[in-house]
Amino acid sequence: MKINVVKKVLQANDIVARKNREAFKAAGILALNFISSPGSGKTTLLEKTIPALLPERKSIVLVGDLQTTRDAERLAPRALQATQINTGMSCHLYANQIAESLECLSLTAGDFLFIENVGNMVCPGEFDLGENLKVILLSIPEGDDKVAKYPTIFRAADLVLLTKCDLMQALKFDVNLVKDDIAKLNANVKLLPISSQSGEGMEEWLGWLQEKRVEAIGKQSKFFTE
Ligand SMILES: Nc1nc2c(ncn2[C@@H]2O[C@H](COP(=O)(O)OP(=O)(O)O)[C@@H](O)[C@H]2O)c(=O)[nH]1
Ligand SMILES: [Mg+2]
């Protein structure tokens, strides 16, 4: 009985996620779902990424947290629009929370939709929001053993960002262990060390974003300027 209920929730979520995906496609916007532990550097990375994409590319942000509007307040000065979703007790975003937020957004005005999921290494990987791509962050201070311990999100990843890589030496982080563990779960996924503090990896990250946008939206897009 319990298993059926869980299935129904996932099925209902998938139906709304499909509608979100159609809305993103119709608006010509690339939607990315950022998933990681709390404190791994999602908001800080977006604070650096959004201005670096301007003036050609404009960003809209949806941020999920149990409480407060702190992250939306951090990102609002940089983004075209920033919406905070408070989930209360829920440890991940649902597709219907994205759908409700879209009612107040002008998607066609943006090039990228950055969805910062609730900080959690397990559940957000299970719930499709309709995004084009899942970006998983693993920060150096979390430790090099976490991929094998929390495989779900890494299996679903389109890109893994190894954040706070400025701390790699100091914390004796074994990047080869992470590479090996990821290869067992998701053979073709790209692993990119990045630091919002030192700027390492930023150019490659911005290039990846632009490339994925062209792949998904196409050069015919109304916003494509090159
Ligand atoms: N050393 C270092 N600290 C970082 C970096 N990026 C973020 N932080 C710090 O990590 C903490 C959590 O960052 P935040 O972006 O709020 O994480 P979020 O919870 O994933 O959104 C803050 O104190 C940031 O200053 C980085 O690249 N290097
Ligand atoms: Mg945050």
Tab-separated table of C-alpha atoms in Angstrom, residues 57-178:
chain	number	residue	atom	x	y	z
A	57	ARG	CA	22.690	35.956	-21.595
A	58	LYS	CA	20.110	36.761	-18.937
A	59	SER	CA	19.278	34.496	-16.025
A	60	ILE	CA	16.157	33.729	-14.043
A	61	VAL	CA	16.550	32.007	-10.676
A	62	LEU	CA	14.313	29.780	-8.556
A	63	VAL	CA	15.700	28.887	-5.127
A	64	GLY	CA	14.430	26.187	-2.780
A	65	ASP	CA	15.029	26.225	0.964
A	66	LEU	CA	12.965	25.048	3.919
A	67	GLN	CA	12.793	28.586	5.320
A	68	THR	CA	13.916	32.199	4.680
A	69	THR	CA	14.382	34.268	1.511
A	70	ARG	CA	18.134	34.652	2.045
A	71	ASP	CA	19.360	33.014	-1.172
A	72	ALA	CA	16.817	34.831	-3.367
A	73	GLU	CA	17.942	38.096	-1.746
A	74	ARG	CA	21.578	37.257	-2.617
A	75	LEU	CA	20.731	36.475	-6.237
A	76	ALA	CA	18.015	39.056	-6.979
A	77	PRO	CA	20.454	41.946	-7.677
A	78	ARG	CA	22.162	39.844	-10.376
A	79	ALA	CA	19.260	37.991	-11.977
A	80	LEU	CA	16.438	39.154	-14.200
A	81	GLN	CA	14.036	37.618	-11.685
A	82	ALA	CA	14.619	35.617	-8.498
A	83	THR	CA	11.938	33.620	-6.698
A	84	GLN	CA	12.305	31.850	-3.377
A	85	ILE	CA	10.343	28.664	-2.784
A	86	ASN	CA	9.966	27.734	0.898
A	87	THR	CA	9.338	24.008	1.174
A	88	GLY	CA	8.600	23.929	4.927
A	89	MET	CA	9.358	20.321	5.855
A	90	SER	CA	10.244	19.007	2.401
A	91	CYS	CA	13.884	18.155	1.600
A	92	HIS	CA	13.510	18.662	-2.178
A	93	LEU	CA	11.549	20.652	-4.754
A	94	TYR	CA	8.516	19.197	-6.550
A	95	ALA	CA	7.625	19.937	-10.171
A	96	ASN	CA	4.368	21.622	-9.107
A	97	GLN	CA	6.301	24.178	-7.032
A	98	ILE	CA	8.224	25.087	-10.185
A	99	ALA	CA	4.964	25.235	-12.188
A	100	GLU	CA	3.406	27.603	-9.628
A	101	SER	CA	6.493	29.837	-9.681
A	102	LEU	CA	6.392	29.998	-13.497
A	103	GLU	CA	2.980	31.699	-13.311
A	104	CYS	CA	4.716	34.826	-11.944
A	105	LEU	CA	7.742	34.709	-14.272
A	106	SER	CA	8.331	35.909	-17.796
A	107	LEU	CA	10.351	32.941	-19.061
A	108	THR	CA	10.749	34.269	-22.585
A	109	ALA	CA	12.867	37.161	-21.259
A	110	GLY	CA	15.585	34.789	-20.021
A	111	ASP	CA	18.243	32.557	-21.544
A	112	PHE	CA	19.023	30.417	-18.496
A	113	LEU	CA	16.746	29.230	-15.695
A	114	PHE	CA	18.855	28.251	-12.690
A	115	ILE	CA	16.958	26.159	-10.159
A	116	GLU	CA	18.816	25.829	-6.846
A	117	ASN	CA	17.271	22.775	-5.209
A	118	VAL	CA	16.989	22.294	-1.443
A	119	GLY	CA	20.352	21.227	0.021
A	120	ASN	CA	20.211	17.432	0.132
A	121	MET	CA	22.315	14.685	-1.445
A	122	VAL	CA	19.545	12.110	-1.851
A	123	CYS	CA	15.912	13.087	-2.569
A	124	PRO	CA	16.287	15.889	-5.167
A	125	GLY	CA	17.755	13.338	-7.585
A	126	GLU	CA	14.484	11.389	-7.580
A	127	PHE	CA	12.147	14.255	-8.514
A	128	ASP	CA	12.156	15.515	-12.093
A	129	LEU	CA	11.386	19.246	-12.268
A	130	GLY	CA	11.297	19.335	-16.071
A	131	GLU	CA	14.856	20.683	-16.244
A	132	ASN	CA	17.063	20.137	-19.289
A	133	LEU	CA	20.088	19.207	-17.201
A	134	LYS	CA	21.073	18.209	-13.669
A	135	VAL	CA	24.237	19.817	-12.290
A	136	ILE	CA	25.564	18.063	-9.195
A	137	LEU	CA	27.974	19.828	-6.853
A	138	LEU	CA	30.336	18.029	-4.490
A	139	SER	CA	32.457	20.377	-2.396
A	140	ILE	CA	35.976	19.471	-1.296
A	141	PRO	CA	35.253	19.881	2.472
A	142	GLU	CA	32.536	17.203	2.235
A	143	GLY	CA	35.208	14.562	1.609
A	144	ASP	CA	36.310	12.347	-1.270
A	145	ASP	CA	34.257	9.331	-0.111
A	146	LYS	CA	30.789	10.772	-0.763
A	147	VAL	CA	30.159	9.623	-4.354
A	148	ALA	CA	30.087	5.939	-3.409
A	149	LYS	CA	28.043	6.653	-0.254
A	150	TYR	CA	25.373	8.774	-1.985
A	151	PRO	CA	25.231	7.358	-5.525
A	152	THR	CA	21.685	8.459	-6.545
A	153	ILE	CA	22.410	12.031	-7.569
A	154	PHE	CA	25.683	11.134	-9.294
A	155	ARG	CA	23.943	8.516	-11.404
A	156	ALA	CA	21.532	11.183	-12.651
A	157	ALA	CA	24.181	13.888	-13.220
A	158	ASP	CA	24.769	15.669	-16.534
A	159	LEU	CA	27.772	17.454	-14.992
A	160	VAL	CA	29.596	17.086	-11.665
A	161	LEU	CA	31.230	20.227	-10.296
A	162	LEU	CA	33.921	19.658	-7.691
A	163	THR	CA	33.436	22.946	-5.847
A	164	LYS	CA	35.791	24.853	-3.498
A	165	CYS	CA	38.751	23.265	-5.324
A	166	ASP	CA	40.947	26.015	-3.798
A	167	LEU	CA	40.834	23.771	-0.675
A	168	MET	CA	41.933	20.582	-2.466
A	169	GLN	CA	45.580	20.578	-1.214
A	170	ALA	CA	44.834	21.713	2.324
A	171	LEU	CA	42.206	19.002	2.837
A	172	LYS	CA	44.197	16.237	1.077
A	173	PHE	CA	41.250	15.465	-1.196
A	174	ASP	CA	41.777	12.419	-3.423
A	175	VAL	CA	40.321	13.481	-6.782
A	176	ASN	CA	41.219	10.122	-8.373
A	177	LEU	CA	39.013	8.262	-5.897
A	178	VAL	CA	36.090	10.535	-6.881
